[in-house]
Every structure is written in C-alpha cells, then in structure tokens.
C-alpha cells in the first residue's frame, strides 16, 4: 500500500476506519477527483453554455403547458427539483402511464447517450420526445412554439436569443398542433416543406435552450467528497464526515463487491449499457434496451450528425459510426449515476425496488433469470452479510449533495 | 501496465509464432478506458494483404461494443478507428494479418483499471 498511502500522508491514513489496499485507495480517489467534473463541451449545441439560453431554458423547463394548447405538464412535473429532479413514483405519470421509472435529469449532461436505452445522443434531441409523447406531455413541436409566441416573457427572451419565430404561427390557417407522428401527422403533412423546416429549426433552438439549462443541473460536493478531500489535505475534521460504517461500504464498493466495474469515475457511472439480469417483473414486457436505442438514435432527425446539429462534421459523435448491437447488448440499460441516488427512490428502470436496501440485496443474491438477454458475467453473487449490506447503503447515502 | 512491458510478455508467450508481433502504437502510449480511440498497427516484417482488429474480455464472455474499422496508411502501417474498451479489467486485442492467402492471429493482452 506504500505509494498511494504515502502520497496521502500517514496522518490521514491513521484516521481511516478501514485498511485499504493500494488499488482500493486508487479506486476511491478516482471517484472524487480534486477538480469537480463539468459536462464536456457539446459542439452539436452552440447555445450549450450561453447564459441567455440557460435563463430561457430554465423558464421553459418549468413552464406548465409547454407542449401547447390543451396540455398541462412541465418537464418539472416529472423532474421535480424537490424530488431529486425525478418524481418519486414507480411509473412516470403524464397524460398516460407507462412502465418506466423517471430517471433524474441531474448529471444527465455528462452522458453521451440519454434514456434508459440511450436512444438520444444529446439533451436537446432528448427533450423532443416527452413533448410529443402521448403518455407524457402529449403536445407537439408546433404547440411549443405557440406557447412561446403567446407568452410575453418567453417570447422576448426567445426572440432576443434566436431571432424571429416562424411566420406560420401567426397565419390565419395555422393549426395549434402539428408534428410528424401518428397523432398530428396529417396536419403536419399539410404544411409546406419550407414552413416545416422553419418550425423544426425554431423547435430545435428551443430544445437547445432547455438542454443549456439542464447542463447546469449537476451534483455538488457530498460527505464522501469532503472525506476524500480531508484525506488529501490531512484534515481530520473532514475525514470524520464519512462514518466508519460508510467507509466500510466504500471499501466494499471499490473492492469485494466490485460495483466500480460499471459505476466508476466521479459520477459513479460509466455511461454505458449493461444487462444486470433483473427477473421478469409483473406482466410487463422486458425492455430490449440498447439494440433498440442504437437503431433509433441512428435514425433520429435530431441526432448529432444530422442537419439540425451545429456540428455535422464527420467527427461529431464519433461513437455513433462504430457502435454495434449483439446478443450481449440485449436487455442492456444505462448505468445510472449514483450521485444523489438516495433522493431518487424507487430504483431501476421499472422502479421495482423501493429502497437502496432492496437494491443491494438484489446485487448480493442475483435472484432468478433475466427477463431478456443474459446477465453480464461480470456480476457474481456476493452473498453479503447484513452488516455489509447496511455498509454499502450507508456509502450510497453519503453521495448526496450538501 | 505499460504497453511496452506487455509487448515483451506477449512476445515471449507467442515465441512459437512464425512472424514477429505487429507493434501497436496508442495515441498517448496507452489504451484509454471507455473512450473512442484510434491506434496504429505497424507490421514489422513487411506488407500484408489485409489486417483486421478485434478485442475481447475473455473472463466476461463479451467483446467490444463497437466494430473498429481498419484503414491502410501505407504498406506496413494501418490505422484502427472506432476502438472502445468500455470496462475495466483484462482485455485481449487481436490483430489478424493475412499474407499469401494465409492469416495469422496475434494477441496483445492489456489490463485497464477503473482509476486510470
């Protein structure tokens, strides 16, 4: 354990409640680097870090009835800041109810692919989906533009930032809703191609403002970070921020329980897709996951390589050129970040586990067979003791923003 | 582990092979974890008809989540685009070199750590 522990200082090491190997120490430090991470530059959205876009995006995110005439919801109806930017219920509830649990939007700016199956390759491409989903906001792209046009404050900010709204909005024959989908497709088809382009362009700008705001929703320092900081600085008071129980949980996380295999880096997520082998649940059809996501993101008109991206170079979203589906990616879903995880019960894509205790119990026993595909061979039954289960949970709870 | 050390190990392990192991040149000397990257393959014993590249995590029974593309730079140098080793642990990179209708498969092992 010499090298790393010497770097940290012996005083620090003596304050630890656990005896960590060199590898465990390195792993622990990698979860809380000295510099807090910031989302990567996003060349597909030239407004990504524009302060005016952030201001507009925040208003749009919280605007009830954003999706147009007859709609009532906002993004925040399901991504509520007081509920960890999620909704606290098992299945998202919009104009209908689906079979998926609402993930938090906190830290989603760090992901190369969003949604459980990664079918959007940016936050702006993602935001189009809930607006037009019949079970979520149940509106349309044209509806959103009407909302902005009819709202003095939103319109002012929008026009200052993006210029004129499409003329179609104020024409006599204009419809209230239109979108290239089943519900509003006929109306959409009736709109001239040039008007469609103007609507899509204005819609995409709106989405890019929402994304700019979401990029600011990220975790802050937690007790775990203070603890690691304390180790780096030989500050006993900070080291004491992580209870001995949580320290043992941290050791399990990076060591014996091998959670760090997928939940690595400062977000405690690899941003990748894995099949962890959850059993079939109720009578819900298992989610195909990544293969679906790959097919959809490639076809998405709003993906980072398409005409509405601000970076259509061959370099944009390079991964998209090479990714593949195979038998190993069937049933694979996105690894959630574990920062602030204590705030976003229930857990997993279908919210099947009400508590973190139930989650770690699952990893300990790995019961049954997956509803689809096969469980990744990296996962082995851990058969943890009751004390160890509680320690892991204590560690997960130490990851909440202060 | 550094790739040079690894190459030595492999060289020993594959001493029974006829041809010397191709050299792999990584952009920053090392393959990155969980990032798309390119690297170069250098054929030390002369030109070949074709080169292909793949990688696996034998312990996990799965391979890469991307399909890399090999582009010929000159007679003995090839660039491999779209590589991605998405998980920490033990990986094997396979380089298949075809000459005179026969192909030879070389294996380069490497271990990626979650903290690298």
PDB file of N, CA and C in Angstrom, chain A residues 22-24 26-27 30 40 112 260-262 264-265 269-274 294 318-319 321-326 328-329 374 376-378, chain B residues 33-36 38 56-57 59-69 71 79-89 113-116:
ATOM      1  N   UNK A  22      -3.633  -0.686  -1.859  1.00  0.00           N
ATOM      2  CA  UNK A  22      -3.236   0.368  -2.785  1.00  0.00           C
ATOM      3  C   UNK A  22      -4.280   0.553  -3.886  1.00  0.00           C
ATOM      4  N   UNK A  23      -4.749  -0.555  -4.447  1.00  0.00           N
ATOM      5  CA  UNK A  23      -5.748  -0.482  -5.518  1.00  0.00           C
ATOM      6  C   UNK A  23      -7.054   0.123  -5.015  1.00  0.00           C
ATOM      7  N   UNK A  24      -7.461  -0.273  -3.811  1.00  0.00           N
ATOM      8  CA  UNK A  24      -8.702   0.280  -3.267  1.00  0.00           C
ATOM      9  C   UNK A  24      -8.584   1.783  -3.056  1.00  0.00           C
ATOM     10  N   UNK A  26      -6.593   3.854  -4.752  1.00  0.00           N
ATOM     11  CA  UNK A  26      -6.623   4.491  -6.075  1.00  0.00           C
ATOM     12  C   UNK A  26      -8.057   4.584  -6.590  1.00  0.00           C
ATOM     13  N   UNK A  27      -8.769   3.472  -6.424  1.00  0.00           N
ATOM     14  CA  UNK A  27     -10.151   3.435  -6.906  1.00  0.00           C
ATOM     15  C   UNK A  27     -10.986   4.484  -6.174  1.00  0.00           C
ATOM     16  N   UNK A  30     -10.365   7.950  -7.389  1.00  0.00           N
ATOM     17  CA  UNK A  30     -10.889   8.224  -8.732  1.00  0.00           C
ATOM     18  C   UNK A  30     -12.377   8.585  -8.697  1.00  0.00           C
ATOM     19  N   UNK A  40     -18.833  17.928 -20.627  1.00  0.00           N
ATOM     20  CA  UNK A  40     -17.987  18.197 -21.798  1.00  0.00           C
ATOM     21  C   UNK A  40     -18.618  19.237 -22.703  1.00  0.00           C
ATOM     22  N   UNK A 112     -23.169  10.595 -22.885  1.00  0.00           N
ATOM     23  CA  UNK A 112     -23.122  10.651 -24.347  1.00  0.00           C
ATOM     24  C   UNK A 112     -24.449  10.218 -24.946  1.00  0.00           C
ATOM     25  N   UNK A 260     -17.660  -0.890  -8.769  1.00  0.00           N
ATOM     26  CA  UNK A 260     -16.892   0.077  -9.546  1.00  0.00           C
ATOM     27  C   UNK A 260     -16.632  -0.405 -10.969  1.00  0.00           C
ATOM     28  N   UNK A 261     -16.925  -1.665 -11.228  1.00  0.00           N
ATOM     29  CA  UNK A 261     -16.776  -2.167 -12.588  1.00  0.00           C
ATOM     30  C   UNK A 261     -17.642  -1.394 -13.587  1.00  0.00           C
ATOM     31  N   UNK A 262     -18.813  -0.977 -13.139  1.00  0.00           N
ATOM     32  CA  UNK A 262     -19.699  -0.206 -14.015  1.00  0.00           C
ATOM     33  C   UNK A 262     -19.931   1.192 -13.454  1.00  0.00           C
ATOM     34  N   UNK A 264     -18.151   3.631 -12.254  1.00  0.00           N
ATOM     35  CA  UNK A 264     -16.827   4.218 -11.994  1.00  0.00           C
ATOM     36  C   UNK A 264     -16.760   5.688 -12.381  1.00  0.00           C
ATOM     37  N   UNK A 265     -15.629   6.315 -12.049  1.00  0.00           N
ATOM     38  CA  UNK A 265     -15.444   7.746 -12.342  1.00  0.00           C
ATOM     39  C   UNK A 265     -16.222   8.605 -11.360  1.00  0.00           C
ATOM     40  N   UNK A 269     -20.682   6.275 -12.670  1.00  0.00           N
ATOM     41  CA  UNK A 269     -21.344   5.635 -13.806  1.00  0.00           C
ATOM     42  C   UNK A 269     -20.409   5.660 -14.995  1.00  0.00           C
ATOM     43  N   UNK A 270     -20.442   4.581 -15.778  1.00  0.00           N
ATOM     44  CA  UNK A 270     -19.637   4.532 -16.994  1.00  0.00           C
ATOM     45  C   UNK A 270     -20.404   5.113 -18.176  1.00  0.00           C
ATOM     46  N   UNK A 271     -21.681   5.465 -17.964  1.00  0.00           N
ATOM     47  CA  UNK A 271     -22.494   5.974 -19.069  1.00  0.00           C
ATOM     48  C   UNK A 271     -22.782   4.908 -20.117  1.00  0.00           C
ATOM     49  N   UNK A 272     -22.460   3.665 -19.791  1.00  0.00           N
ATOM     50  CA  UNK A 272     -22.660   2.574 -20.749  1.00  0.00           C
ATOM     51  C   UNK A 272     -23.930   1.786 -20.420  1.00  0.00           C
ATOM     52  N   UNK A 273     -24.111   0.699 -21.146  1.00  0.00           N
ATOM     53  CA  UNK A 273     -25.345  -0.075 -21.056  1.00  0.00           C
ATOM     54  C   UNK A 273     -25.020  -1.515 -20.674  1.00  0.00           C
ATOM     55  N   UNK A 274     -25.716  -1.999 -19.663  1.00  0.00           N
ATOM     56  CA  UNK A 274     -25.439  -3.362 -19.180  1.00  0.00           C
ATOM     57  C   UNK A 274     -26.741  -4.081 -18.861  1.00  0.00           C
ATOM     58  N   UNK A 294     -29.843   1.959 -30.166  1.00  0.00           N
ATOM     59  CA  UNK A 294     -28.876   2.199 -31.241  1.00  0.00           C
ATOM     60  C   UNK A 294     -29.602   2.424 -32.568  1.00  0.00           C
ATOM     61  N   UNK A 318     -18.541  10.598 -32.753  1.00  0.00           N
ATOM     62  CA  UNK A 318     -17.815   9.543 -33.446  1.00  0.00           C
ATOM     63  C   UNK A 318     -18.296   8.148 -33.100  1.00  0.00           C
ATOM     64  N   UNK A 319     -18.689   7.983 -31.864  1.00  0.00           N
ATOM     65  CA  UNK A 319     -19.083   6.655 -31.402  1.00  0.00           C
ATOM     66  C   UNK A 319     -20.213   6.067 -32.248  1.00  0.00           C
ATOM     67  N   UNK A 321     -20.726   6.047 -35.286  1.00  0.00           N
ATOM     68  CA  UNK A 321     -20.301   5.375 -36.507  1.00  0.00           C
ATOM     69  C   UNK A 321     -19.977   3.910 -36.266  1.00  0.00           C
ATOM     70  N   UNK A 322     -19.565   3.613 -35.063  1.00  0.00           N
ATOM     71  CA  UNK A 322     -18.962   2.290 -34.843  1.00  0.00           C
ATOM     72  C   UNK A 322     -19.761   1.363 -33.933  1.00  0.00           C
ATOM     73  N   UNK A 323     -20.752   1.908 -33.205  1.00  0.00           N
ATOM     74  CA  UNK A 323     -21.376   1.049 -32.197  1.00  0.00           C
ATOM     75  C   UNK A 323     -22.203  -0.078 -32.826  1.00  0.00           C
ATOM     76  N   UNK A 324     -22.263  -1.187 -32.126  1.00  0.00           N
ATOM     77  CA  UNK A 324     -22.948  -2.368 -32.650  1.00  0.00           C
ATOM     78  C   UNK A 324     -23.877  -2.978 -31.610  1.00  0.00           C
ATOM     79  N   UNK A 325     -24.850  -3.711 -32.111  1.00  0.00           N
ATOM     80  CA  UNK A 325     -25.713  -4.496 -31.226  1.00  0.00           C
ATOM     81  C   UNK A 325     -25.345  -5.961 -31.407  1.00  0.00           C
ATOM     82  N   UNK A 326     -25.372  -6.690 -30.328  1.00  0.00           N
ATOM     83  CA  UNK A 326     -25.200  -8.136 -30.446  1.00  0.00           C
ATOM     84  C   UNK A 326     -25.917  -8.800 -29.279  1.00  0.00           C
ATOM     85  N   UNK A 328     -25.001  -9.656 -26.551  1.00  0.00           N
ATOM     86  CA  UNK A 328     -24.615  -9.168 -25.225  1.00  0.00           C
ATOM     87  C   UNK A 328     -25.287  -7.851 -24.862  1.00  0.00           C
ATOM     88  N   UNK A 329     -25.794  -7.139 -25.864  1.00  0.00           N
ATOM     89  CA  UNK A 329     -26.397  -5.843 -25.546  1.00  0.00           C
ATOM     90  C   UNK A 329     -27.923  -5.943 -25.415  1.00  0.00           C
ATOM     91  N   UNK A 374     -29.023 -12.017 -21.491  1.00  0.00           N
ATOM     92  CA  UNK A 374     -28.381 -12.729 -20.385  1.00  0.00           C
ATOM     93  C   UNK A 374     -27.623 -11.776 -19.477  1.00  0.00           C
ATOM     94  N   UNK A 376     -24.847 -10.058 -17.375  1.00  0.00           N
ATOM     95  CA  UNK A 376     -23.420  -9.909 -17.629  1.00  0.00           C
ATOM     96  C   UNK A 376     -22.591 -10.770 -16.692  1.00  0.00           C
ATOM     97  N   UNK A 377     -21.609 -11.466 -17.266  1.00  0.00           N
ATOM     98  CA  UNK A 377     -20.809 -12.398 -16.465  1.00  0.00           C
ATOM     99  C   UNK A 377     -19.960 -11.705 -15.413  1.00  0.00           C
ATOM    100  N   UNK A 378     -19.796 -10.386 -15.543  1.00  0.00           N
ATOM    101  CA  UNK A 378     -19.061  -9.647 -14.509  1.00  0.00           C
ATOM    102  C   UNK A 378     -19.737  -9.748 -13.161  1.00  0.00           C
TER     103      UNK A 378
ATOM    104  N   UNK B  33      -9.606   4.011 -21.172  1.00  0.00           N
ATOM    105  CA  UNK B  33     -10.798   3.292 -20.712  1.00  0.00           C
ATOM    106  C   UNK B  33     -12.051   4.035 -21.169  1.00  0.00           C
ATOM    107  N   UNK B  34     -12.978   3.289 -21.775  1.00  0.00           N
ATOM    108  CA  UNK B  34     -14.322   3.820 -22.031  1.00  0.00           C
ATOM    109  C   UNK B  34     -14.338   5.063 -22.907  1.00  0.00           C
ATOM    110  N   UNK B  35     -13.427   5.141 -23.860  1.00  0.00           N
ATOM    111  CA  UNK B  35     -13.438   6.259 -24.804  1.00  0.00           C
ATOM    112  C   UNK B  35     -13.170   5.725 -26.198  1.00  0.00           C
ATOM    113  N   UNK B  36     -13.795   6.362 -27.177  1.00  0.00           N
ATOM    114  CA  UNK B  36     -13.490   6.016 -28.569  1.00  0.00           C
ATOM    115  C   UNK B  36     -12.064   6.454 -28.871  1.00  0.00           C
ATOM    116  N   UNK B  38      -8.350   5.824 -31.614  1.00  0.00           N
ATOM    117  CA  UNK B  38      -7.715   5.210 -32.776  1.00  0.00           C
ATOM    118  C   UNK B  38      -6.320   4.792 -32.366  1.00  0.00           C
ATOM    119  N   UNK B  56     -11.589  -8.584 -26.938  1.00  0.00           N
ATOM    120  CA  UNK B  56     -12.490  -9.390 -26.110  1.00  0.00           C
ATOM    121  C   UNK B  56     -12.124  -9.267 -24.646  1.00  0.00           C
ATOM    122  N   UNK B  57     -13.105  -9.490 -23.787  1.00  0.00           N
ATOM    123  CA  UNK B  57     -12.826  -9.671 -22.364  1.00  0.00           C
ATOM    124  C   UNK B  57     -13.143 -11.127 -22.061  1.00  0.00           C
ATOM    125  N   UNK B  59     -12.814 -13.154 -19.639  1.00  0.00           N
ATOM    126  CA  UNK B  59     -13.427 -13.519 -18.365  1.00  0.00           C
ATOM    127  C   UNK B  59     -14.913 -13.182 -18.345  1.00  0.00           C
ATOM    128  N   UNK B  60     -15.327 -12.218 -19.136  1.00  0.00           N
ATOM    129  CA  UNK B  60     -16.708 -11.770 -19.101  1.00  0.00           C
ATOM    130  C   UNK B  60     -17.516 -12.314 -20.264  1.00  0.00           C
ATOM    131  N   UNK B  61     -16.858 -13.033 -21.146  1.00  0.00           N
ATOM    132  CA  UNK B  61     -17.571 -13.591 -22.284  1.00  0.00           C
ATOM    133  C   UNK B  61     -18.146 -12.547 -23.207  1.00  0.00           C
ATOM    134  N   UNK B  62     -17.591 -11.352 -23.204  1.00  0.00           N
ATOM    135  CA  UNK B  62     -18.089 -10.390 -24.190  1.00  0.00           C
ATOM    136  C   UNK B  62     -16.952  -9.588 -24.800  1.00  0.00           C
ATOM    137  N   UNK B  63     -17.265  -8.968 -25.910  1.00  0.00           N
ATOM    138  CA  UNK B  63     -16.250  -8.221 -26.631  1.00  0.00           C
ATOM    139  C   UNK B  63     -16.557  -6.738 -26.613  1.00  0.00           C
ATOM    140  N   UNK B  64     -16.132  -6.088 -27.690  1.00  0.00           N
ATOM    141  CA  UNK B  64     -16.319  -4.644 -27.755  1.00  0.00           C
ATOM    142  C   UNK B  64     -17.758  -4.286 -28.106  1.00  0.00           C
ATOM    143  N   UNK B  65     -18.142  -3.060 -27.771  1.00  0.00           N
ATOM    144  CA  UNK B  65     -19.471  -2.570 -28.131  1.00  0.00           C
ATOM    145  C   UNK B  65     -19.405  -1.714 -29.395  1.00  0.00           C
ATOM    146  N   UNK B  66     -18.223  -1.702 -30.020  1.00  0.00           N
ATOM    147  CA  UNK B  66     -18.087  -1.039 -31.314  1.00  0.00           C
ATOM    148  C   UNK B  66     -17.422  -2.011 -32.283  1.00  0.00           C
ATOM    149  N   UNK B  67     -17.567  -1.743 -33.555  1.00  0.00           N
ATOM    150  CA  UNK B  67     -16.861  -2.518 -34.573  1.00  0.00           C
ATOM    151  C   UNK B  67     -15.809  -1.603 -35.193  1.00  0.00           C
ATOM    152  N   UNK B  68     -14.535  -1.813 -34.837  1.00  0.00           N
ATOM    153  CA  UNK B  68     -13.495  -0.929 -35.358  1.00  0.00           C
ATOM    154  C   UNK B  68     -13.289  -1.100 -36.865  1.00  0.00           C
ATOM    155  N   UNK B  69     -12.784  -0.032 -37.475  1.00  0.00           N
ATOM    156  CA  UNK B  69     -12.545  -0.043 -38.918  1.00  0.00           C
ATOM    157  C   UNK B  69     -11.044   0.138 -39.143  1.00  0.00           C
ATOM    158  N   UNK B  71      -7.912   1.038 -41.545  1.00  0.00           N
ATOM    159  CA  UNK B  71      -7.605   1.787 -42.766  1.00  0.00           C
ATOM    160  C   UNK B  71      -6.111   1.692 -43.044  1.00  0.00           C
ATOM    161  N   UNK B  79      -4.239   2.206 -39.713  1.00  0.00           N
ATOM    162  CA  UNK B  79      -4.886   2.925 -38.610  1.00  0.00           C
ATOM    163  C   UNK B  79      -6.194   2.222 -38.259  1.00  0.00           C
ATOM    164  N   UNK B  80      -6.420   2.057 -36.956  1.00  0.00           N
ATOM    165  CA  UNK B  80      -7.642   1.409 -36.493  1.00  0.00           C
ATOM    166  C   UNK B  80      -8.509   2.470 -35.825  1.00  0.00           C
ATOM    167  N   UNK B  81      -9.691   2.733 -36.389  1.00  0.00           N
ATOM    168  CA  UNK B  81     -10.621   3.718 -35.822  1.00  0.00           C
ATOM    169  C   UNK B  81     -11.786   3.022 -35.131  1.00  0.00           C
ATOM    170  N   UNK B  82     -12.390   3.716 -34.163  1.00  0.00           N
ATOM    171  CA  UNK B  82     -13.610   3.204 -33.547  1.00  0.00           C
ATOM    172  C   UNK B  82     -13.369   2.142 -32.490  1.00  0.00           C
ATOM    173  N   UNK B  83     -12.172   2.138 -31.906  1.00  0.00           N
ATOM    174  CA  UNK B  83     -11.905   1.206 -30.807  1.00  0.00           C
ATOM    175  C   UNK B  83     -12.563   1.748 -29.547  1.00  0.00           C
ATOM    176  N   UNK B  84     -13.078   0.874 -28.728  1.00  0.00           N
ATOM    177  CA  UNK B  84     -13.610   1.298 -27.445  1.00  0.00           C
ATOM    178  C   UNK B  84     -13.558   0.124 -26.477  1.00  0.00           C
ATOM    179  N   UNK B  85     -12.759   0.275 -25.415  1.00  0.00           N
ATOM    180  CA  UNK B  85     -12.671  -0.741 -24.372  1.00  0.00           C
ATOM    181  C   UNK B  85     -13.441  -0.169 -23.192  1.00  0.00           C
ATOM    182  N   UNK B  86     -14.715  -0.590 -23.078  1.00  0.00           N
ATOM    183  CA  UNK B  86     -15.621   0.167 -22.208  1.00  0.00           C
ATOM    184  C   UNK B  86     -15.569  -0.214 -20.738  1.00  0.00           C
ATOM    185  N   UNK B  87     -14.964  -1.353 -20.420  1.00  0.00           N
ATOM    186  CA  UNK B  87     -14.960  -1.753 -18.998  1.00  0.00           C
ATOM    187  C   UNK B  87     -13.548  -1.945 -18.462  1.00  0.00           C
ATOM    188  N   UNK B  88     -13.362  -1.690 -17.162  1.00  0.00           N
ATOM    189  CA  UNK B  88     -12.065  -2.005 -16.572  1.00  0.00           C
ATOM    190  C   UNK B  88     -11.880  -3.520 -16.531  1.00  0.00           C
ATOM    191  N   UNK B  89     -10.647  -3.963 -16.513  1.00  0.00           N
ATOM    192  CA  UNK B  89     -10.369  -5.391 -16.417  1.00  0.00           C
ATOM    193  C   UNK B  89      -9.422  -5.852 -17.510  1.00  0.00           C
ATOM    194  N   UNK B 113      -7.643  -0.242 -15.666  1.00  0.00           N
ATOM    195  CA  UNK B 113      -8.121  -0.068 -14.295  1.00  0.00           C
ATOM    196  C   UNK B 113      -9.202   1.010 -14.267  1.00  0.00           C
ATOM    197  N   UNK B 114     -10.121   0.870 -13.315  1.00  0.00           N
ATOM    198  CA  UNK B 114     -11.217   1.844 -13.204  1.00  0.00           C
ATOM    199  C   UNK B 114     -10.681   3.235 -12.904  1.00  0.00           C
ATOM    200  N   UNK B 115      -9.464   3.321 -12.348  1.00  0.00           N
ATOM    201  CA  UNK B 115      -8.963   4.625 -11.902  1.00  0.00           C
ATOM    202  C   UNK B 115      -7.948   5.229 -12.854  1.00  0.00           C
ATOM    203  N   UNK B 116      -7.759   4.583 -14.005  1.00  0.00           N
ATOM    204  CA  UNK B 116      -6.696   5.124 -14.868  1.00  0.00           C
ATOM    205  C   UNK B 116      -7.127   6.407 -15.559  1.00  0.00           C
TER     206      UNK B 116
END
